[in-house]
GROMACS .gro file of C-alpha atoms in nm:
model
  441
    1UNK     CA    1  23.094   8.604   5.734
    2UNK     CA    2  22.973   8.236   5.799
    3UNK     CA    3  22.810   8.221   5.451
    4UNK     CA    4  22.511   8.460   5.485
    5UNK     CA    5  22.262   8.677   5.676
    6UNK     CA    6  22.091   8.393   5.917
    7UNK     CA    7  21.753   8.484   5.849
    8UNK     CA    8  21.584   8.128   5.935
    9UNK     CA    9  21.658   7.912   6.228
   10UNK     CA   10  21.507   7.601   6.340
   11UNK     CA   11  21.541   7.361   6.627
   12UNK     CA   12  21.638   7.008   6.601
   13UNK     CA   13  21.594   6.668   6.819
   14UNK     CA   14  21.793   6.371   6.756
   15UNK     CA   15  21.759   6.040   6.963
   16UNK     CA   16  21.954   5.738   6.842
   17UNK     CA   17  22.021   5.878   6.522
   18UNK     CA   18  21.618   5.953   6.470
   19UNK     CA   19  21.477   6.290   6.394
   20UNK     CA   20  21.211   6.346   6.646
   21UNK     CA   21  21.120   6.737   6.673
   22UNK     CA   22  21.206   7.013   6.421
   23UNK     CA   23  21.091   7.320   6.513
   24UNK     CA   24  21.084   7.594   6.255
   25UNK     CA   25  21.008   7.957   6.384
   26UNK     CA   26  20.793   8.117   6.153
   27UNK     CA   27  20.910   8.456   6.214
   28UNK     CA   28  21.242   8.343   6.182
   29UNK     CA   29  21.565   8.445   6.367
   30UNK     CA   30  21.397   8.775   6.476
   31UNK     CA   31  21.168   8.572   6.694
   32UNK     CA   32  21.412   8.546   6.969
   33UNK     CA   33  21.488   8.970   7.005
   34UNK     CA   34  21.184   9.051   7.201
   35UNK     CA   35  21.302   8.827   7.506
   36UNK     CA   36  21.706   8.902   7.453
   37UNK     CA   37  21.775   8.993   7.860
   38UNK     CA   38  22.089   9.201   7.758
   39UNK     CA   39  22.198   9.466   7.583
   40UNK     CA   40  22.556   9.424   7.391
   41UNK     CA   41  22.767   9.681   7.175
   42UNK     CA   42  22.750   9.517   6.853
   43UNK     CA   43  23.099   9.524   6.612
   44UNK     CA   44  23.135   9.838   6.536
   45UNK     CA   45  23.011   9.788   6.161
   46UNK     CA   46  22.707   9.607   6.257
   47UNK     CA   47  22.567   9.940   6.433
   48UNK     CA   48  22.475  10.028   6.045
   49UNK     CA   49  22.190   9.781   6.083
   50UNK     CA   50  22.147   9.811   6.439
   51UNK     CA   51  22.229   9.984   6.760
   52UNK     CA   52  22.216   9.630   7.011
   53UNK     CA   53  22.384   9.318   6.916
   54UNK     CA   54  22.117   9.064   6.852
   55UNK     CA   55  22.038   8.683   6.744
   56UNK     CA   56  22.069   8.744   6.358
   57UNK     CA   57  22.350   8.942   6.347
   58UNK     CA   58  22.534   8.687   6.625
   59UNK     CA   59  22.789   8.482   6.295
   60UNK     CA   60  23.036   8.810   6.284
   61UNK     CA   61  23.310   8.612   6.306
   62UNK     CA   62  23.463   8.385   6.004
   63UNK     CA   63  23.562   8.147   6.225
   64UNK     CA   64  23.270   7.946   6.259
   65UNK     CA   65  23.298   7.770   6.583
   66UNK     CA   66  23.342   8.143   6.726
   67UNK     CA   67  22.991   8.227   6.556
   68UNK     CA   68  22.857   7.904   6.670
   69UNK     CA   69  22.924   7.964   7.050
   70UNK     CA   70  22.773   8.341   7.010
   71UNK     CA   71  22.452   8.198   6.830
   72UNK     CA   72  22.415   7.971   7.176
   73UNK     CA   73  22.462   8.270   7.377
   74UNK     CA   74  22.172   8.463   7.200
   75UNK     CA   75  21.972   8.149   7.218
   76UNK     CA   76  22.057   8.088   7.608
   77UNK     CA   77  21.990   8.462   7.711
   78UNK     CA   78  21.645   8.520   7.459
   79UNK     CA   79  21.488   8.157   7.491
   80UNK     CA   80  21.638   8.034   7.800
   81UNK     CA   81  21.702   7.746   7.627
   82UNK     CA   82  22.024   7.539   7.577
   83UNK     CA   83  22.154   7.315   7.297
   84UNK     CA   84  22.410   7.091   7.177
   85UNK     CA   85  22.528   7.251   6.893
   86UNK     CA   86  22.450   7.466   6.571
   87UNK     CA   87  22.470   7.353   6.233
   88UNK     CA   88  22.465   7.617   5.901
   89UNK     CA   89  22.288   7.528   5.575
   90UNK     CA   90  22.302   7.774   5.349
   91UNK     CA   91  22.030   7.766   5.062
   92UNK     CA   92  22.259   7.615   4.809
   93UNK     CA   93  22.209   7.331   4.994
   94UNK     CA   94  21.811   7.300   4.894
   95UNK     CA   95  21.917   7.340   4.522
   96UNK     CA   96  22.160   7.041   4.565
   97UNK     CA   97  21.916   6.820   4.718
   98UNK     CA   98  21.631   6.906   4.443
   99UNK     CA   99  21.860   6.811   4.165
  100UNK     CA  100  21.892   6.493   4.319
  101UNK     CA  101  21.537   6.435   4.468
  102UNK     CA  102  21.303   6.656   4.187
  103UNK     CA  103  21.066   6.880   4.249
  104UNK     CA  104  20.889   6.864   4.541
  105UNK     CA  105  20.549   7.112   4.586
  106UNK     CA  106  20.401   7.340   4.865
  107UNK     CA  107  20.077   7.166   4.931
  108UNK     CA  108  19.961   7.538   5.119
  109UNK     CA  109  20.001   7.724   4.858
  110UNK     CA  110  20.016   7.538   4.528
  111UNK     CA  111  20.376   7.596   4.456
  112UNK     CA  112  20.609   7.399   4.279
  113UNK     CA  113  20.954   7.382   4.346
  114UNK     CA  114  21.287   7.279   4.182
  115UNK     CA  115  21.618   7.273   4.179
  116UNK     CA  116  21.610   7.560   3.970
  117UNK     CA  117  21.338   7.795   4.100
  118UNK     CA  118  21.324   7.653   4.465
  119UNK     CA  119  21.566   7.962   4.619
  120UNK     CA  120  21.388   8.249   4.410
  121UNK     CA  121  21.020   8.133   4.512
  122UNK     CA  122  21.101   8.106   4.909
  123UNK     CA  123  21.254   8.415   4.887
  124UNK     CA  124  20.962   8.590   4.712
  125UNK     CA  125  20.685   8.440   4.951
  126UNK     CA  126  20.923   8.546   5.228
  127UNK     CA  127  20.903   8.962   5.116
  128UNK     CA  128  20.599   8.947   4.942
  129UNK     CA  129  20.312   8.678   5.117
  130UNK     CA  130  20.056   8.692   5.315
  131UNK     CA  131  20.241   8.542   5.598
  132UNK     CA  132  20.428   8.871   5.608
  133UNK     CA  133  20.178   9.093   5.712
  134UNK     CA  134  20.148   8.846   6.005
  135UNK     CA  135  20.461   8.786   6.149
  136UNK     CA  136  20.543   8.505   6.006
  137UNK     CA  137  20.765   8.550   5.737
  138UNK     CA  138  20.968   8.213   5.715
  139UNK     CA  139  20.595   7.997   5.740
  140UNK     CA  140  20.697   7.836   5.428
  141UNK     CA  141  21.005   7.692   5.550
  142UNK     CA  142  20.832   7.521   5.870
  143UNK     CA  143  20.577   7.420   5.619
  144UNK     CA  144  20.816   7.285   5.378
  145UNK     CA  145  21.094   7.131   5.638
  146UNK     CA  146  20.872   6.787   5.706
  147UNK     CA  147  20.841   6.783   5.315
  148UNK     CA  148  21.199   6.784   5.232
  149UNK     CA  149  21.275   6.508   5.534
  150UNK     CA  150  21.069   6.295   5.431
  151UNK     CA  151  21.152   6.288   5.058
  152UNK     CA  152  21.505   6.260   5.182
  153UNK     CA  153  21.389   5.908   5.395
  154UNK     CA  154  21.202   5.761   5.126
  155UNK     CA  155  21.455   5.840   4.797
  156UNK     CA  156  21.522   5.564   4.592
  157UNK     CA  157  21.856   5.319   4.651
  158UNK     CA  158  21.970   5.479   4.318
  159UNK     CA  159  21.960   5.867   4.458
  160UNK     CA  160  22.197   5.761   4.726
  161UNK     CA  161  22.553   5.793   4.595
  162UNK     CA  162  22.439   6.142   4.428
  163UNK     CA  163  22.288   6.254   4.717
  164UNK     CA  164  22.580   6.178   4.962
  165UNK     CA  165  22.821   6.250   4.728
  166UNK     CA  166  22.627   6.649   4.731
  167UNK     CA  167  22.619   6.666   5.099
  168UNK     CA  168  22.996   6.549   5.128
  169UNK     CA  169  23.087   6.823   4.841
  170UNK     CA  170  22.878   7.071   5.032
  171UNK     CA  171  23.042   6.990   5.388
  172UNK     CA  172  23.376   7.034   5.136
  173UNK     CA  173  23.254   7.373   5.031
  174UNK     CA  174  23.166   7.487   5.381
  175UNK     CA  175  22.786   7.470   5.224
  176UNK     CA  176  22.754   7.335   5.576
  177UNK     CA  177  22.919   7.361   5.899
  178UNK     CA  178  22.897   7.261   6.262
  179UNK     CA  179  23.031   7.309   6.587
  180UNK     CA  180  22.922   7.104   6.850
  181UNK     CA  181  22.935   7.150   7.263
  182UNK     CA  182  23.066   6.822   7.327
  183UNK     CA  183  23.427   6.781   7.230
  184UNK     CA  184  23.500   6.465   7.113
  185UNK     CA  185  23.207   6.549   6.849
  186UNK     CA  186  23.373   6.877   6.770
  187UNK     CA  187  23.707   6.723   6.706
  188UNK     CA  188  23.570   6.483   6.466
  189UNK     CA  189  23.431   6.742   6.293
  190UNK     CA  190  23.735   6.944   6.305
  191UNK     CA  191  23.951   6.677   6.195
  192UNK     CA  192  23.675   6.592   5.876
  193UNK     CA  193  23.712   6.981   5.751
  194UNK     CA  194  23.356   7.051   5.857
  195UNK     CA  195  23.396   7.287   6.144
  196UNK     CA  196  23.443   7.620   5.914
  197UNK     CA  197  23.782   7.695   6.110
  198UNK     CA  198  24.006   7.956   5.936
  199UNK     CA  199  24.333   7.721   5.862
  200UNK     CA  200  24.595   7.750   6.067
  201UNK     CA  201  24.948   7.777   5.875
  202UNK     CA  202  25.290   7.755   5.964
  203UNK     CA  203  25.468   8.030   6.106
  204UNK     CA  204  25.681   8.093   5.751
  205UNK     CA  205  25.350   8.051   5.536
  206UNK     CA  206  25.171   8.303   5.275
  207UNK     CA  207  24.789   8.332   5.386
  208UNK     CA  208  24.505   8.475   5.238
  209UNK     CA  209  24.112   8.442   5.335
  210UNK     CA  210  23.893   8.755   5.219
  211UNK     CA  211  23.566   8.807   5.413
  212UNK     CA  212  23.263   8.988   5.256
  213UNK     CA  213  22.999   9.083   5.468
  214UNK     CA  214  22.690   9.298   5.303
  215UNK     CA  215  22.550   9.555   5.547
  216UNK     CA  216  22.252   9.701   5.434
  217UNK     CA  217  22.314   9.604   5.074
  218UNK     CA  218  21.924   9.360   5.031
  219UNK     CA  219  22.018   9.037   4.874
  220UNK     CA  220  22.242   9.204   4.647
  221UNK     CA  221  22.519   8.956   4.679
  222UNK     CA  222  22.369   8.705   4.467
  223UNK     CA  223  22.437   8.985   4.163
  224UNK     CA  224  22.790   9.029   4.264
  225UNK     CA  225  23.123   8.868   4.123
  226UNK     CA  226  23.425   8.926   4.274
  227UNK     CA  227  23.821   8.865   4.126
  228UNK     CA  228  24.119   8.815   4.415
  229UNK     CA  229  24.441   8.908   4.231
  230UNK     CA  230  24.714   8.821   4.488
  231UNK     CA  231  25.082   8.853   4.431
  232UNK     CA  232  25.398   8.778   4.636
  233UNK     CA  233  25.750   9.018   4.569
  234UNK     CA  234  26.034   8.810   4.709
  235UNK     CA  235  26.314   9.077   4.733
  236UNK     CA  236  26.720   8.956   4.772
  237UNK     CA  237  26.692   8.980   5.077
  238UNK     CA  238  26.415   8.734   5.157
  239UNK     CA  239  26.151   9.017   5.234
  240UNK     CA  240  25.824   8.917   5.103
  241UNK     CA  241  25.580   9.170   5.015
  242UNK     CA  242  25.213   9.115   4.911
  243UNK     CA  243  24.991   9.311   4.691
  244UNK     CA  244  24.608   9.192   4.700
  245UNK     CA  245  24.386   9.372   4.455
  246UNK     CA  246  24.007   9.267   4.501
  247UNK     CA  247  23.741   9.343   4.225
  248UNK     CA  248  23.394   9.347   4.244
  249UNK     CA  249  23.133   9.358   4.011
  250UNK     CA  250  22.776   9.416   4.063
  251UNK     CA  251  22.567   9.275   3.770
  252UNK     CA  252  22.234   9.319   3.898
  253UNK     CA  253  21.990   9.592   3.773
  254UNK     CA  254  21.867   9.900   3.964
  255UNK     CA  255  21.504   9.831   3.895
  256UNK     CA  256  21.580   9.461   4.055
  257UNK     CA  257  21.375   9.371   4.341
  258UNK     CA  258  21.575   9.256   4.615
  259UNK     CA  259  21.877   9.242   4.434
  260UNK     CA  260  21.896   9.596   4.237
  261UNK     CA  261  22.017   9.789   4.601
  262UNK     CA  262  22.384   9.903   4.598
  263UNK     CA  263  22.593   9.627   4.793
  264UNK     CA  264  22.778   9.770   5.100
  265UNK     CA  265  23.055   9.555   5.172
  266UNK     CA  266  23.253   9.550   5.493
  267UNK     CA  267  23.539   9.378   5.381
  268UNK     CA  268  23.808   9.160   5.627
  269UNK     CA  269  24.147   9.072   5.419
  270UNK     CA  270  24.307   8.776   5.655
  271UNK     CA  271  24.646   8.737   5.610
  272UNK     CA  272  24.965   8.579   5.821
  273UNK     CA  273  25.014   8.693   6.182
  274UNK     CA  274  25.235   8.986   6.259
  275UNK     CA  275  25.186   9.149   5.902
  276UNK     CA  276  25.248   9.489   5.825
  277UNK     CA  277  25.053   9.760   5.628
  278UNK     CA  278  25.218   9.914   5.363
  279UNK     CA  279  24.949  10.118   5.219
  280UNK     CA  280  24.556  10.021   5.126
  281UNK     CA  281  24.302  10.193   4.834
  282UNK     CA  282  24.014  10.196   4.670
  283UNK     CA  283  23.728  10.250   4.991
  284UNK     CA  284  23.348  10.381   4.988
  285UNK     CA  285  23.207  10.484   5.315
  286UNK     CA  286  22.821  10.449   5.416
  287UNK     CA  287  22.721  10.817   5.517
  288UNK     CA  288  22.799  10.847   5.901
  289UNK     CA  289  22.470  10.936   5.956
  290UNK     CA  290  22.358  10.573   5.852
  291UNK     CA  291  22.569  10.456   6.175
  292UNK     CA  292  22.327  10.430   6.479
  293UNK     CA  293  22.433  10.540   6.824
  294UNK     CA  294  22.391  10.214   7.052
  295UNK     CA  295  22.251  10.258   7.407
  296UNK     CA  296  22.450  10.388   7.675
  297UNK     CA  297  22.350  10.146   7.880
  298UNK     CA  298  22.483   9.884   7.657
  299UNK     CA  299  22.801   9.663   7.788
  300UNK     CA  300  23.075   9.610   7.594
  301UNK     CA  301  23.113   9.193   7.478
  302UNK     CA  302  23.403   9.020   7.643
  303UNK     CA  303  23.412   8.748   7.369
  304UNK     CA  304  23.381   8.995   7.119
  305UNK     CA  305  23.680   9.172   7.284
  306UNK     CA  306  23.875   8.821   7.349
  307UNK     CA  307  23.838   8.724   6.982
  308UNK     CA  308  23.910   9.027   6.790
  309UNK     CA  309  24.189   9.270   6.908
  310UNK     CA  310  24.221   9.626   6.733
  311UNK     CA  311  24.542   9.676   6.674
  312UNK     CA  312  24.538  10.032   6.523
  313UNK     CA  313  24.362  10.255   6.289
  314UNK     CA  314  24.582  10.318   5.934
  315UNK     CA  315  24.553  10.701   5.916
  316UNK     CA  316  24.596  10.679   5.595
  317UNK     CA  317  24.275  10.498   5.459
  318UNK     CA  318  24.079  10.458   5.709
  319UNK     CA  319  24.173  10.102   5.735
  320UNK     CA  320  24.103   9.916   6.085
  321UNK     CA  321  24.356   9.656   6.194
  322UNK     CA  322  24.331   9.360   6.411
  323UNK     CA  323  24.456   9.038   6.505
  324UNK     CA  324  24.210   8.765   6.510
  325UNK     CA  325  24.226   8.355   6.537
  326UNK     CA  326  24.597   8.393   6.465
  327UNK     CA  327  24.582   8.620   6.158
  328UNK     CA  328  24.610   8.955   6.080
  329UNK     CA  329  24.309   9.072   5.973
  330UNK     CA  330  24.264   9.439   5.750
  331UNK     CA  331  23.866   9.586   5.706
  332UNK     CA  332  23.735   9.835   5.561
  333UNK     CA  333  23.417   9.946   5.326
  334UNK     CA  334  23.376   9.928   4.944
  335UNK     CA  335  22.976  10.023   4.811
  336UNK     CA  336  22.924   9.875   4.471
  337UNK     CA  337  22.635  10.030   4.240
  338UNK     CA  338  22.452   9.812   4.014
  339UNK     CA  339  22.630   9.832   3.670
  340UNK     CA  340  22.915   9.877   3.811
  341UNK     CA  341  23.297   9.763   3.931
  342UNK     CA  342  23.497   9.852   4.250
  343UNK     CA  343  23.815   9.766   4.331
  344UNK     CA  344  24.048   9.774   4.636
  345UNK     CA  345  24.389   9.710   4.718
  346UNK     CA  346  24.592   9.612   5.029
  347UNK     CA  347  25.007   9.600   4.999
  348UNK     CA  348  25.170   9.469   5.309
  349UNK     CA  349  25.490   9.312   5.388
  350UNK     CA  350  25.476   8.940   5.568
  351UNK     CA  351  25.602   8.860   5.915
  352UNK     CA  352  25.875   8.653   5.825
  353UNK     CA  353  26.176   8.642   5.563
  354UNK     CA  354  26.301   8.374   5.290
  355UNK     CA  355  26.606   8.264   5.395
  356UNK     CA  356  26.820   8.331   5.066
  357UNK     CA  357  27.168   8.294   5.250
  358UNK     CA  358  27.427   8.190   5.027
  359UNK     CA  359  27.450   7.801   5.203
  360UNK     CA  360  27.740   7.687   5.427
  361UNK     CA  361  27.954   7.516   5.262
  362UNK     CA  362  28.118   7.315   5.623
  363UNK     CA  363  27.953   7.033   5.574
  364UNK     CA  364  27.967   6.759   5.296
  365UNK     CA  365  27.606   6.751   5.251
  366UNK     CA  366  27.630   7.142   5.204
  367UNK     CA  367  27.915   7.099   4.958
  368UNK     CA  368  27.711   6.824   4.778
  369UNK     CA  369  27.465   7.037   4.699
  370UNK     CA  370  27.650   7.337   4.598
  371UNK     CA  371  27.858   7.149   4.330
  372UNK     CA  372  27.514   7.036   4.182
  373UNK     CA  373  27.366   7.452   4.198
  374UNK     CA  374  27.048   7.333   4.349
  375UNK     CA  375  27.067   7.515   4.697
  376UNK     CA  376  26.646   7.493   4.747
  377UNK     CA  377  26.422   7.741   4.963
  378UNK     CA  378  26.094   7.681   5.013
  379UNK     CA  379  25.777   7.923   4.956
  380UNK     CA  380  25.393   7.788   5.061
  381UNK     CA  381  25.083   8.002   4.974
  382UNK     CA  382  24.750   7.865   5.141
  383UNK     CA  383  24.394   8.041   5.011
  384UNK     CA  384  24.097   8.037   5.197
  385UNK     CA  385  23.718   8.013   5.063
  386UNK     CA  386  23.478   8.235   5.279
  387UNK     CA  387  23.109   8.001   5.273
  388UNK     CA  388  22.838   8.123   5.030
  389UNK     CA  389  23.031   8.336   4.834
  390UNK     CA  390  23.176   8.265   4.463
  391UNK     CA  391  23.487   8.434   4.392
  392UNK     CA  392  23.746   8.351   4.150
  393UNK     CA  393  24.132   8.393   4.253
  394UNK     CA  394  24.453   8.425   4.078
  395UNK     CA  395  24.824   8.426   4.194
  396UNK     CA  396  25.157   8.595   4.091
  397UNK     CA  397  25.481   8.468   4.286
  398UNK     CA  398  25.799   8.677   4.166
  399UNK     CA  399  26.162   8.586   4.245
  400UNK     CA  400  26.472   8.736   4.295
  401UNK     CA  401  26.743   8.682   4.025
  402UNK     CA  402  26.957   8.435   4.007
  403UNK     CA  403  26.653   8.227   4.170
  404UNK     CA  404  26.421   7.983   3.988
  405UNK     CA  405  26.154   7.750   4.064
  406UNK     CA  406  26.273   7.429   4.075
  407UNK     CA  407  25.941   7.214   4.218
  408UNK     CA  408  25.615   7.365   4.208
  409UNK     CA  409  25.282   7.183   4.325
  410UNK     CA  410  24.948   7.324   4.338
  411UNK     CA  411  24.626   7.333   4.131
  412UNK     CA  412  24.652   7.576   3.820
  413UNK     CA  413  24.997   7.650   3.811
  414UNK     CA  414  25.204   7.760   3.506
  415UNK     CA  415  25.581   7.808   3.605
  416UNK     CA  416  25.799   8.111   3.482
  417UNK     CA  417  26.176   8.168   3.455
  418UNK     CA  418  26.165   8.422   3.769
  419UNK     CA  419  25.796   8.287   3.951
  420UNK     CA  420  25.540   8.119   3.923
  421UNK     CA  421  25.150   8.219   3.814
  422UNK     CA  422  24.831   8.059   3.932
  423UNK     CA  423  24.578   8.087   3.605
  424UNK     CA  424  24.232   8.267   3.743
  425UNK     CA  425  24.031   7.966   3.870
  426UNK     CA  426  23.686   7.940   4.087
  427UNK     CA  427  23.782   7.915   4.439
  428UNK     CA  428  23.564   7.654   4.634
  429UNK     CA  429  23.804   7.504   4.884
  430UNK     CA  430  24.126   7.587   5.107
  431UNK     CA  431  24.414   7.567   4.859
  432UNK     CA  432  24.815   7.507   4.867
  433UNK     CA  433  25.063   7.588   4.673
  434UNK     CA  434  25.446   7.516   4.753
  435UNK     CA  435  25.752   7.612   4.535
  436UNK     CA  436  26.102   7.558   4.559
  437UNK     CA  437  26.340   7.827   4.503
  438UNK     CA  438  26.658   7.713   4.298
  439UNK     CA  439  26.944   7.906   4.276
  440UNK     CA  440  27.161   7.940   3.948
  441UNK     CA  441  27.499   8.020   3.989
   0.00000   0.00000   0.00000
């Protein structure tokens, strides 16, 4: 949900601004489950993998500070250890810094690597090296980490303005996030649009963030593309009703290693508080059999329970809804086959109305602007970008007659008689759009 399976994890020291210990655990974040002192009931999707909540499994929630503060908890209760933070690089990152740095090579093992094999390599030696067979797995990246730094320190003056200007378009991107313990450093990084918070609207505002998470799928996300259709129904009577259509495509190949398994998608539609279900489509299940039965002895999580609220099963699909960090949230599964497409649907009616009142005409101001037939309502959309994946997005808004857009801003618009249409664009940031509704008479 955070932007990918946290495989790797290392431990970082900063005095005075200076790097002075980077640890790099070679067996990566599965290191820590052999001293984990307690035994939690994982999500209730997550028991596909496994039957205890555990370190790598701990960034369930697309809200990253709420990941962040579970990743600390694993850490505190497996290590014993505390820490100031956690901050998420995903492996686009390496690519970015390549391009700018070149290739840089694995003294170990004779490898060369660059911008454009770097992530394919790693993730080869990872499944396939020696280190494997002893428990070391992620040896490459603790061998490779003092490598990277200090090509990073000693870069030319010229390879600074490309280099920041990549690490400010991948803090953008949510390439990387943070969350830190102390809260005047949190609230900076809050305030920058680093923190990976899911955006909080206003109470009258269209929301959408859709959350992949593969289950049991390999690394068969890197083979997928994915298409969010969204469109909003304005009816007379200021009732707004949503129809999301999600398609996915797997392009990878069955015979693929690593990326040829079918991709088994739990997927988390976010929308505005208080929204209603009007009917959902289009959902694979993983056999029940490939659910495992967690301990009886295991304890239920109270931040798990104090973050994410079920509200109610829909009988219909299958579909479970809850409210989480002030959206409504629907999930459910869709399996994707290489060579093929899936698609799913969600219709549901928002919380709150369009006021479409014919105006008041008491007051002078109201009277002004009914003589000049330009009696404005307002309608904001805001879309979300979950980190790591690509996904393209596209937007219908329809009105009621006699009303017409009269202002329309936001990226990729085209304006119609009765709406408005966002052209199908690559999603890589939070996005507004806001349209005023005029009526004719």
């Amino acid at each position: 949900p955070t932007g990918g399976f946290m495989g790797s994890f290392a431990i970082l020291s900063v005095k005075n601004g200076e790097i002075v210990d980077l640890s790099v655990p070679a067996g990566g974040a599965y290191d820590l489950n052999g001293q984990l002192s307690v035994n939690e009931i994982p999500p209730l999707p997550l028991t596909i993998v496994n039957k205890r909540w555990e370190f790598q499994d701990a960034n369930w929630f697309p809200d990253f500070s709420a990941s962040a503060r579970k990743i600390l908890w694993f850490y505190r209760h497996s290590w014993d250890g505390s820490a100031d933070g956690v901050i998420a690089v995903n492996s686009s990152v390496l690519e970015r810094l390549l391009s700018v740095l070149g290739p840089i090579t694995d003294e170990v093992r004779g490898l060369n690597l660059s911008a454009e094999n770097a992530t394919a390599i790693i993730q080869n030696e990872i499944e396939t090296g020696p280190e494997k067979l002893r428990n070391k797995p992620k040896q490459i990246l603790a061998d490779l980490a003092p490598t990277i730094i200090a090509s990073i320190k000693n870069t030319s003056a010229g390879n600074l303005v490309p280099l920041l200007g990549n690490l400010e378009e991948a803090l953008r991107q949510k390439e990387i996030q943070a969350y830190f313990t102390d809260p005047a450093a949190e609230a900076a990084v809050l305030s920058s649009g680093w923190g990976g918070a899911i955006t909080q609207t206003d109470t009258d505002s269209d929301y959408l963030l859709v959350i992949n998470t593969n289950l049991q799928g390999q690394k068969s996300d890197a083979r997928m593309k994915q298409l969010i259709s969204h469109q909003a129904m304005i009816k007379s009577d200021g009732t707004v009703i949503d129809n999301v259509v999600i398609t996915r495509e797997h392009t990878g190949r069955k015979d693929e290693k690593f990326y040829g398994a079918p991709n088994v998608d739990y997927i988390r539609v976010y929308v505005p508080e208080g929204s209603t279900l009007l009917s959902a489509s289009g959902f694979t299940w993983p056999e029940e059999r490939s659910f495992r039965a967690f301990d009886p002895a295991s304890k239920s999580d109270p931040f798990l329970i104090s973050q994410e609220t079920e509200l109610k099963i829909d009988e219909a699909s299958g579909t479970r809804i809850t409210s989480e960090f002030g959206k409504t949230a629907f999930g459910n599964w869709v399996i994707t086959t290489p060579g093929s497409i899936s698609q799913v649907e969600f219709s549901y009616r928002l919380p709150f109305r369009i006021n479409l009142e014919a105006i008041d005409n008491n007051s002078i101001l109201d009277k002004f602007i009914s003589d000049l037939s330009v009696a404005m309502k307002p309608y904001r959309m805001v879309a979300q970008k979950q980190s790591g994946i690509t996904s393209d997005f596209e937007s219908q808004v329809i009105f009621p007659p006699p009303w017409q857009p009269s202002w329309l801003g936001g990226p990729h618009t085209t304006p119609a008689t009765n709406g408005f249409r966002v052209e199908e664009f690559p999603l890589t940031n939070v996005e507004t759009w806001t349209v005023l509704l005029k009526k004719n008479n």
